[in-house]
Structure formats: structure tokens, C-alpha cells
Coordinates of C-alpha atoms in Angstrom, one line a residue:
M1 CA 0.0 0.0 0.0
R2 CA 1.0 3.7 -0.4
T3 CA 0.6 6.5 2.1
E4 CA -1.8 8.1 -0.4
D5 CA -4.1 5.2 -0.1
F6 CA -4.9 6.6 3.3
T7 CA -4.4 10.3 3.1
E8 CA -5.9 10.9 -0.3
V9 CA -9.2 9.1 0.3
D10 CA -12.0 11.4 -0.9
E11 CA -13.7 11.6 2.5
V12 CA -10.4 12.5 4.3
Q13 CA -9.6 15.2 1.7
E14 CA -13.1 16.6 1.9
L15 CA -13.0 16.6 5.6
L16 CA -9.7 18.5 5.7
G17 CA -11.0 21.1 3.3
R18 CA -14.1 21.6 5.3
L19 CA -12.1 21.9 8.6
R20 CA -9.8 24.5 7.0
R21 CA -12.7 26.6 6.1
T22 CA -14.7 26.3 9.3
C23 CA -12.0 26.0 12.0
E24 CA -9.5 28.6 10.7
G25 CA -8.4 30.7 13.6
K26 CA -10.2 28.5 16.1
Q27 CA -8.5 28.1 19.5
F28 CA -7.9 24.7 20.9
S29 CA -5.2 25.6 23.4
D30 CA -3.4 28.6 25.0
V31 CA 0.0 27.1 24.2
I32 CA 1.3 28.1 20.8
D33 CA 4.6 28.6 18.9
E34 CA 5.7 31.2 16.4
Q35 CA 4.4 29.1 13.5
G36 CA 0.9 29.2 14.9
N37 CA 0.8 25.6 16.0
Q38 CA -1.3 24.9 19.1
Y39 CA -0.1 22.4 21.7
V40 CA -2.2 19.8 23.6
D41 CA -1.6 16.7 25.6
L42 CA -2.9 13.4 24.2
V43 CA -4.0 10.1 25.7
M44 CA -5.0 7.1 23.5
E45 CA -6.9 3.9 24.4
G46 CA -5.7 0.3 23.7
G47 CA -7.6 -1.9 21.3
G48 CA -5.3 -4.2 19.4
V49 CA -5.3 -3.6 15.6
L50 CA -8.2 -1.1 16.0
G51 CA -5.3 1.3 16.9
V52 CA -5.2 2.0 13.1
A53 CA -8.1 4.4 13.8
L54 CA -5.8 6.4 16.3
V55 CA -3.5 7.1 13.4
G56 CA -6.3 8.7 11.4
Y57 CA -7.3 10.7 14.4
T58 CA -3.8 12.2 15.0
Y59 CA -3.3 12.7 11.3
V60 CA -6.2 15.1 11.1
L61 CA -5.2 16.9 14.3
E62 CA -1.7 17.5 13.0
E63 CA -3.0 18.6 9.6
M64 CA -5.0 21.2 11.5
G65 CA -1.9 22.6 13.2
I66 CA -2.3 20.8 16.5
R67 CA 0.9 19.4 18.1
F68 CA 1.6 17.3 21.2
L69 CA 3.7 18.0 24.3
R70 CA 2.7 15.1 26.6
V71 CA 1.6 11.9 25.1
G72 CA 0.3 8.7 26.7
G73 CA -1.6 5.5 26.1
T74 CA -2.1 1.8 26.8
S75 CA -1.4 -1.1 24.5
A76 CA -2.3 0.0 20.9
G77 CA -2.5 3.5 22.3
S78 CA 1.1 3.2 23.5
I79 CA 2.3 2.3 20.0
N80 CA 0.9 5.4 18.5
A81 CA 2.0 7.4 21.5
V82 CA 5.7 6.4 21.3
L83 CA 5.7 7.1 17.5
V84 CA 4.1 10.5 18.0
A85 CA 6.7 11.2 20.7
G86 CA 9.8 9.7 19.0
L87 CA 9.5 10.3 15.2
G88 CA 10.3 13.9 15.3
T89 CA 10.5 17.0 17.6
P90 CA 7.3 18.3 19.2
Q91 CA 6.9 20.9 16.4
E92 CA 7.2 18.4 13.6
R93 CA 4.3 16.4 12.1
K94 CA 4.8 12.7 12.7
S95 CA 1.5 11.2 11.4
E96 CA 2.7 11.1 7.8
K97 CA 5.6 9.0 8.9
I98 CA 3.3 6.8 10.9
V99 CA 0.9 6.4 8.0
K100 CA 3.8 5.4 5.7
E101 CA 4.7 2.6 8.2
L102 CA 1.1 1.6 8.5
A103 CA 0.9 1.2 4.7
D104 CA 3.9 -1.1 4.8
V105 CA 3.3 -3.2 7.9
D106 CA 1.8 -6.7 7.8
F107 CA 0.0 -7.1 11.1
W108 CA -0.2 -10.9 10.5
A109 CA 3.6 -11.0 10.9
F110 CA 3.2 -10.1 14.6
V111 CA 1.4 -13.4 15.1
D112 CA 4.9 -15.1 15.4
G113 CA 4.1 -18.2 17.3
G114 CA 4.2 -20.5 14.2
R115 CA 1.7 -22.0 11.7
A116 CA -0.4 -23.8 14.3
V117 CA -0.9 -20.6 16.3
R118 CA -1.8 -18.7 13.2
A119 CA -4.4 -21.3 12.2
F120 CA -5.8 -21.2 15.7
V121 CA -6.0 -17.4 15.8
Q122 CA -7.6 -17.2 12.4
T123 CA -10.3 -19.7 13.5
L124 CA -10.7 -17.9 16.8
V125 CA -11.3 -14.5 15.1
R126 CA -13.2 -15.6 11.9
H127 CA -15.0 -18.8 12.8
P128 CA -15.0 -19.3 16.6
S129 CA -16.9 -22.7 16.7
F130 CA -16.2 -25.2 19.4
I131 CA -15.4 -27.8 16.7
G132 CA -12.9 -25.6 14.8
L133 CA -11.2 -24.4 17.9
G134 CA -11.2 -27.8 19.6
F135 CA -9.5 -29.3 16.6
R136 CA -6.5 -27.0 17.0
A137 CA -6.7 -26.3 20.7
S138 CA -4.7 -29.1 22.3
W139 CA -1.2 -28.2 21.0
V140 CA -1.9 -24.5 21.2
L141 CA -3.2 -24.5 24.8
G142 CA -0.2 -26.6 25.8
K143 CA 2.0 -23.8 24.5
V144 CA 0.0 -21.3 26.5
F145 CA 0.5 -23.3 29.7
K146 CA 4.2 -23.7 29.0
K147 CA 5.0 -20.2 27.7
L148 CA 2.1 -18.2 29.2
G149 CA 1.2 -17.0 25.7
L150 CA 0.9 -17.9 22.0
N151 CA 3.3 -15.5 20.4
P152 CA 6.8 -14.4 21.5
G153 CA 6.2 -10.8 20.4
D154 CA 9.7 -10.7 18.9
A155 CA 8.5 -9.7 15.5
F156 CA 6.6 -6.7 16.9
Y157 CA 9.5 -5.6 19.1
G158 CA 11.9 -5.9 16.1
W159 CA 9.6 -3.8 13.9
L160 CA 9.0 -1.0 16.5
S161 CA 12.6 -0.8 17.7
G162 CA 13.8 -0.7 14.1
L163 CA 11.4 2.0 13.2
L164 CA 12.5 4.2 16.2
S165 CA 16.2 3.6 15.7
G166 CA 15.8 4.4 12.0
D167 CA 14.8 7.9 13.2
G168 CA 17.6 8.2 15.7
V169 CA 15.8 7.0 18.9
S170 CA 17.3 3.7 20.4
T171 CA 17.3 4.6 24.1
T172 CA 15.1 6.3 26.6
Q173 CA 17.7 9.1 26.9
E174 CA 17.5 9.7 23.2
L175 CA 13.7 9.8 23.4
R176 CA 13.9 12.4 26.2
E177 CA 16.3 14.5 24.2
R178 CA 14.1 14.4 21.1
M179 CA 11.0 15.5 23.1
A180 CA 13.0 18.2 24.8
Q181 CA 13.7 20.0 21.5
L182 CA 11.0 22.6 22.0
P183 CA 10.1 25.0 19.2
P184 CA 11.4 28.5 19.3
N185 CA 9.3 31.0 21.2
L186 CA 6.9 28.4 22.7
R187 CA 4.6 30.5 24.8
T188 CA 1.1 31.1 26.1
R189 CA -1.3 33.4 24.3
E190 CA -0.6 35.9 27.0
G191 CA 3.1 36.0 25.9
K192 CA 4.6 34.0 28.8
E193 CA 7.5 31.9 27.4
L194 CA 7.4 28.2 28.2
G195 CA 10.8 26.6 28.9
L196 CA 11.5 22.9 29.3
E197 CA 10.4 22.8 32.9
R198 CA 7.0 24.5 32.4
A199 CA 6.2 22.8 29.1
N200 CA 7.2 19.4 30.7
P201 CA 7.0 17.3 27.5
H202 CA 7.1 13.6 28.2
L203 CA 5.8 10.2 27.4
A204 CA 3.6 8.0 29.7
L205 CA 2.9 4.4 28.6
V206 CA 0.8 2.2 30.9
A207 CA 1.8 -1.5 31.6
A208 CA 0.7 -3.9 34.3
D209 CA 3.3 -5.4 36.5
V210 CA 1.4 -8.4 37.7
S211 CA 4.3 -9.5 40.0
T212 CA 3.6 -6.6 42.4
Q213 CA 0.1 -5.6 41.2
T214 CA 1.5 -2.2 40.0
K215 CA 0.1 0.0 37.4
V216 CA 3.3 1.2 35.8
E217 CA 3.9 4.3 33.8
F218 CA 7.0 4.1 31.5
P219 CA 9.5 5.6 31.3
N220 CA 8.9 7.5 34.6
M221 CA 9.0 4.2 36.6
A222 CA 11.7 2.4 34.5
P223 CA 14.4 3.0 37.2
L224 CA 12.4 0.4 39.4
Y225 CA 13.2 -2.3 36.8
W226 CA 16.5 -1.4 35.2
S227 CA 19.6 -0.1 36.9
N228 CA 20.5 1.9 33.8
S229 CA 17.0 2.8 32.6
D230 CA 18.3 5.6 30.3
S231 CA 19.7 2.9 28.0
V232 CA 16.4 1.0 27.6
N233 CA 14.9 1.0 24.2
P234 CA 11.5 2.7 24.4
A235 CA 10.1 -0.1 22.2
L236 CA 10.5 -2.4 25.3
Y237 CA 8.0 -0.3 27.2
V238 CA 5.5 -0.7 24.4
R239 CA 6.2 -4.4 24.3
A240 CA 5.2 -4.5 28.0
S241 CA 2.1 -2.4 27.5
M242 CA 0.7 -4.5 24.6
S243 CA 1.3 -8.0 26.0
I244 CA -2.3 -9.2 25.6
P245 CA -2.6 -12.0 28.2
G246 CA -2.6 -15.4 26.5
F247 CA -2.0 -13.9 23.0
F248 CA 1.6 -12.7 23.6
Y249 CA 4.2 -14.0 26.0
P250 CA 4.4 -11.8 29.1
L251 CA 7.4 -9.5 29.2
R252 CA 9.8 -10.6 31.9
V253 CA 12.4 -8.3 33.4
T254 CA 15.2 -10.0 35.2
S255 CA 17.8 -8.7 37.5
V256 CA 15.5 -6.1 39.0
P257 CA 17.6 -3.7 41.2
Q258 CA 17.8 -4.6 44.8
G259 CA 19.0 -2.9 48.0
E260 CA 17.9 0.0 50.2
E261 CA 18.1 2.6 47.4
A262 CA 16.0 0.4 45.1
Q263 CA 13.4 -0.2 47.9
A264 CA 13.2 3.6 48.5
K265 CA 12.4 4.1 44.8
W266 CA 9.7 1.5 45.0
R267 CA 8.1 3.2 48.0
D268 CA 8.3 6.5 46.3
L269 CA 7.2 5.7 42.8
A270 CA 5.0 2.6 43.2
K271 CA 3.9 2.9 46.9
Y272 CA 5.2 -0.7 47.3
A273 CA 6.7 -1.4 50.7
E274 CA 8.0 -4.9 50.3
K275 CA 11.3 -6.1 49.0
P276 CA 11.2 -5.9 45.1
P277 CA 11.1 -9.2 43.3
E278 CA 14.2 -10.1 41.3
V279 CA 12.0 -10.9 38.3
C280 CA 9.0 -8.8 37.3
T281 CA 6.3 -10.0 34.8
F282 CA 4.4 -7.5 32.6
V283 CA 1.1 -8.0 30.7
D284 CA -1.1 -5.6 28.8
G285 CA -1.7 -2.4 30.7
G286 CA -5.3 -2.7 29.6
I287 CA -6.1 -5.1 32.4
M288 CA -5.7 -2.2 34.8
S289 CA -6.4 0.9 32.7
N290 CA -7.1 0.6 29.0
F291 CA -7.9 4.3 28.7
P292 CA -5.7 6.2 31.2
I293 CA -7.1 9.6 30.6
D294 CA -6.0 10.7 34.1
L295 CA -2.3 10.5 33.2
F296 CA -1.8 14.3 33.1
H297 CA -4.6 15.4 35.3
A298 CA -4.0 18.4 37.6
P299 CA -7.4 19.2 39.3
E300 CA -6.2 22.2 41.2
K301 CA -5.5 24.4 38.2
V302 CA -6.9 25.6 34.9
P303 CA -4.7 24.0 32.3
A304 CA -3.0 26.1 29.6
A305 CA -3.5 23.1 27.3
P306 CA -6.2 20.5 27.3
T307 CA -5.7 16.8 27.4
F308 CA -7.4 15.3 24.3
G309 CA -8.4 11.7 24.6
A310 CA -9.0 9.2 21.8
K311 CA -11.2 6.2 22.8
L312 CA -11.8 3.2 20.6
G313 CA -15.5 2.3 20.8
P314 CA -18.9 3.7 21.8
D315 CA -19.4 6.7 24.2
Q316 CA -21.5 4.6 26.6
R317 CA -21.3 1.3 28.4
R318 CA -23.6 -1.4 27.1
S319 CA -25.0 -4.4 28.9
A320 CA -23.8 -7.9 27.9
E321 CA -25.7 -11.1 28.1
I322 CA -23.6 -13.6 30.2
D323 CA -24.7 -17.0 29.0
S324 CA -21.4 -18.9 28.4
P325 CA -17.9 -19.2 29.9
Q326 CA -16.5 -17.2 26.9
R327 CA -18.8 -14.3 27.4
L328 CA -18.2 -14.3 31.1
G329 CA -14.5 -14.2 30.6
A330 CA -14.9 -11.4 28.0
A331 CA -17.1 -9.4 30.4
V332 CA -14.7 -9.8 33.3
F333 CA -11.9 -8.6 31.1
R334 CA -13.8 -5.6 29.9
A335 CA -14.8 -4.7 33.5
A336 CA -11.3 -4.9 34.7
S337 CA -10.0 -2.9 31.8
H338 CA -12.4 0.0 32.0
T339 CA -13.7 0.4 35.5
L340 CA -11.0 2.7 36.8
D341 CA -11.2 4.8 33.6
Y342 CA -15.0 5.1 33.8
D343 CA -14.8 5.9 37.4
F344 CA -12.3 8.7 36.8
I345 CA -14.6 10.3 34.1
K346 CA -17.6 9.9 36.4
R347 CA -15.7 11.9 39.1
N348 CA -14.4 14.4 36.6
P349 CA -17.2 14.9 34.1
D350 CA -15.4 17.8 32.5
Y351 CA -13.3 15.2 30.7
E352 CA -16.3 14.3 28.6
K353 CA -15.6 17.5 26.7
L354 CA -12.1 16.2 25.8
V355 CA -12.8 12.6 24.7
A356 CA -13.4 11.5 21.1
Y357 CA -15.2 8.2 20.9
I358 CA -14.1 6.6 17.6
D359 CA -16.7 4.2 16.1
T360 CA -14.6 1.2 14.9
G361 CA -17.5 -0.5 13.2
R362 CA -17.5 -4.3 13.0
H363 CA -13.7 -4.6 13.0
G364 CA -12.3 -6.9 15.7
W365 CA -9.4 -6.0 17.9
L366 CA -7.6 -9.3 17.2
D367 CA -8.1 -9.1 13.4
F368 CA -4.4 -9.3 12.7
D369 CA -5.1 -10.6 9.2
M370 CA -7.2 -7.6 8.2
D371 CA -7.1 -6.7 4.6
E372 CA -6.1 -3.4 3.1
A373 CA -9.7 -2.1 2.8
A374 CA -10.2 -2.7 6.6
K375 CA -7.0 -0.7 7.4
V376 CA -8.2 2.2 5.3
D377 CA -11.7 2.1 6.8
L378 CA -10.3 2.3 10.3
F379 CA -8.0 5.2 9.4
V380 CA -11.0 7.0 7.9
R381 CA -13.1 6.4 10.9
G382 CA -10.4 7.9 13.1
A383 CA -10.1 10.9 10.8
R384 CA -13.9 11.4 10.7
K385 CA -14.1 11.5 14.5
A386 CA -11.2 13.9 14.7
G387 CA -13.1 16.2 12.4
E388 CA -16.3 16.0 14.5
F389 CA -14.3 16.6 17.7
L390 CA -12.5 19.7 16.4
T391 CA -15.7 21.2 15.1
T392 CA -17.6 20.9 18.4
F393 CA -14.8 21.4 21.0
N394 CA -15.1 24.8 22.7
W395 CA -11.8 25.7 24.5
E396 CA -13.2 28.8 26.3
E397 CA -16.2 26.8 27.6
Y398 CA -13.9 24.1 28.9
K399 CA -11.6 26.6 30.6
E400 CA -14.6 28.1 32.3
I401 CA -15.7 24.7 33.6
R402 CA -12.2 24.2 35.0
R403 CA -12.2 27.7 36.6
L404 CA -15.3 26.8 38.5
K405 CA -13.8 23.4 39.5
K406 CA -10.6 25.1 40.6
Q407 CA -12.6 27.1 43.2
L408 CA -13.4 23.9 45.0
Y409 CA -9.7 23.5 45.8
E410 CA -9.1 27.1 47.0

């Protein structure tokens, strides 16, 4: 596929033309640069291959002059987040680079557990009958019990680490340096210059450390797990964040730092008072917080820039009929993934103004063998929702809500 197969779709081009006419001069943030770009924070939800829609969403935002200072996400959201953070400086557009990679990548290659696993996954996604699954299940389930997952995840890690290193980012330190390259004259609309400390650009990827029951934010909490965390490849954080239980092998980190200094870090960063384990095991951050919209929340002040959220799925919870073990398991997983996030928005309803709910249609989050038309459709769905969101978002109204909320803390 070509980049143009996504960006030159008629609906996308018509959408951008309409936005340029109707949203010209519209304010989305009070943080700007000398080129007129407006800066926001961005958090993206996990959702397997549905993450293609997130690329369409960020593409439209960037085309409309919106850039990102702090970026976060879980699982699929963490993939797009690390690319938005790492494939250029904050002032640069990254989405075209991401779209190029999206056009080239074969998601099916990430199912790297062998032919039997691929056959099982294809049956599971396309024709989930007891007969079809049972025929292939014995060997596959034996592998799950032995390896704790179907796919090593090596193909995914190799792809992402190669993509980042090809753009000059192979370590956490290099990522921080890339994000710290702020544009000239970054300032508020009132004229107050924003240096590195005030702008505070950084990445926050959520993974689940099931060894210590810790919701981990990488790279901030990386020093808990690696003695030289600055040298860790950021792709490893994403590998931890997207380790779908049972589908991918968990990520195991060995030789976790020990001693009094290490324990002090655990108490400070993770509120964990016990001796750290020597080996920590990570699975998909979505089992704890699939849409971590609270990552950059500061309730006691009116933000100079909003935190936009991109969520994969409907804007309301729906009941599920629980009439089989499979449906019970799926319902339990959904509840665990979303309860914390729903609860945060319930307690902070102003965030409803910031979240775009992307309709992903009938596409499935495990459709790793999706065809080209499905990729394009998801991209367009994300772009469409970005257009709707930019048209309706009212920055001044949102700031007024936050001003009223701020009074509660005074």
C-alpha cells in the first residue's frame, strides 16, 4: 500500500477542506509557537489492531496545526504514543511517517508463534466454533501453559525498535532529548514563554506489573526495573504495554535492582513497601487501565493546554448477556480494563468534553489478518471522529468549567 491510499481518500480530503474553512483561527489551546501551531496533551486507548483508527485521528489533528507535548496511552494507544513522541521533535508532524509505516506493515507478521498458532488465531477470530477451535486447541493450549502465551512478540518488538532507531531513537535518553527539543518561542497566548520545565514534554505508557500488582507508567517508573534505565529501548515499554494475556508472551524483566536505594524508589514511585522481586512480569496495561485519561490530570488548576483523549469504541457502556464461559471471561476482562477509567470520568465529568469516541464498526481488535480495505476504513473512521471533535470542541467553555472546578480547591 501507499501513504496516499490513506491520506488521499476522498472523505479525508473533503473533511480537511471543510475543517480548514470552518476551523480557521479556532482556538484549541493557549500554548502556541511562532508558526501558529497549538499544543495539547494526548492520551489514547488500547484496542489491538483497532489502533489504526488512532493514526487517522492524530493525522487530522496535525493537519489542522495541533501538536503534542505530553503523550500517553495503553497497548495499541502506547504504540501510536511512542511514535508521536519519537519520530520527530514536538513541532514536527509525525503522522505522515506513521501512515507510511502503517501502509507497509503486515500485522499478521506479529502473530509469530508458528503456523499452528496462526491457524488457531484465524479460527478464533473468523469462525469461533467449538469444533474448529477444539481441533486446534490441544497443542496451542499446551503452549499457553508452557510459555504463558501464544506469540513471543519478537516480530513486533523488532519492527517497532527498528522504526524508532531508524529515526535516531534507540534509548530512553535519546527519546527524552528528542522530546525536549521545543520549538522557538513556545509561549502562552498571554506571551509567557514556556521553557522545558514549564512545558514538561514527556511520554507515559501504561503497563501492568502483575508480580507486584502495580500500574506502571513508563519511562517514569523504569528505574524500578532497570539499573540503567536511560539505556532501555522505548520499544520495550510498548512491548510490556501491549502484552495481551494469552496472546503474547508476558514480558519478563530479570535482575530487578535490589537494596535499600532500590526499595526507597519502589516506595516513592510505586507505593510498594515490600522487597522488590528479582524478576517482574508484565502484561497488557489494559487489564488495569485501558484508557488512562487521568495521566496528566491536575485538578487544582486551569490548564494552559487541554488533554485530548481518543477512545476506541462507543461513548457509553452497554450491557452484555452472560450465557457462556467465553462471554463471562470477556465481560470480566472488559470490566477490569475500563472500571478505573469510567470511574475517573464519572468523578471528573469535565473530561467528557475532551474525549473523542471513535466508532470502529464491525472490525475486531484481534483481526491481525485484516485486509487493506479494513485498514483504510479504520483510518478514515479515526479521521472522521477527529473532524467531529475539532468542530464541536469549545476551549473557552472548557476553561470556564475548569475555573469553576478550581474554586473547590481554594
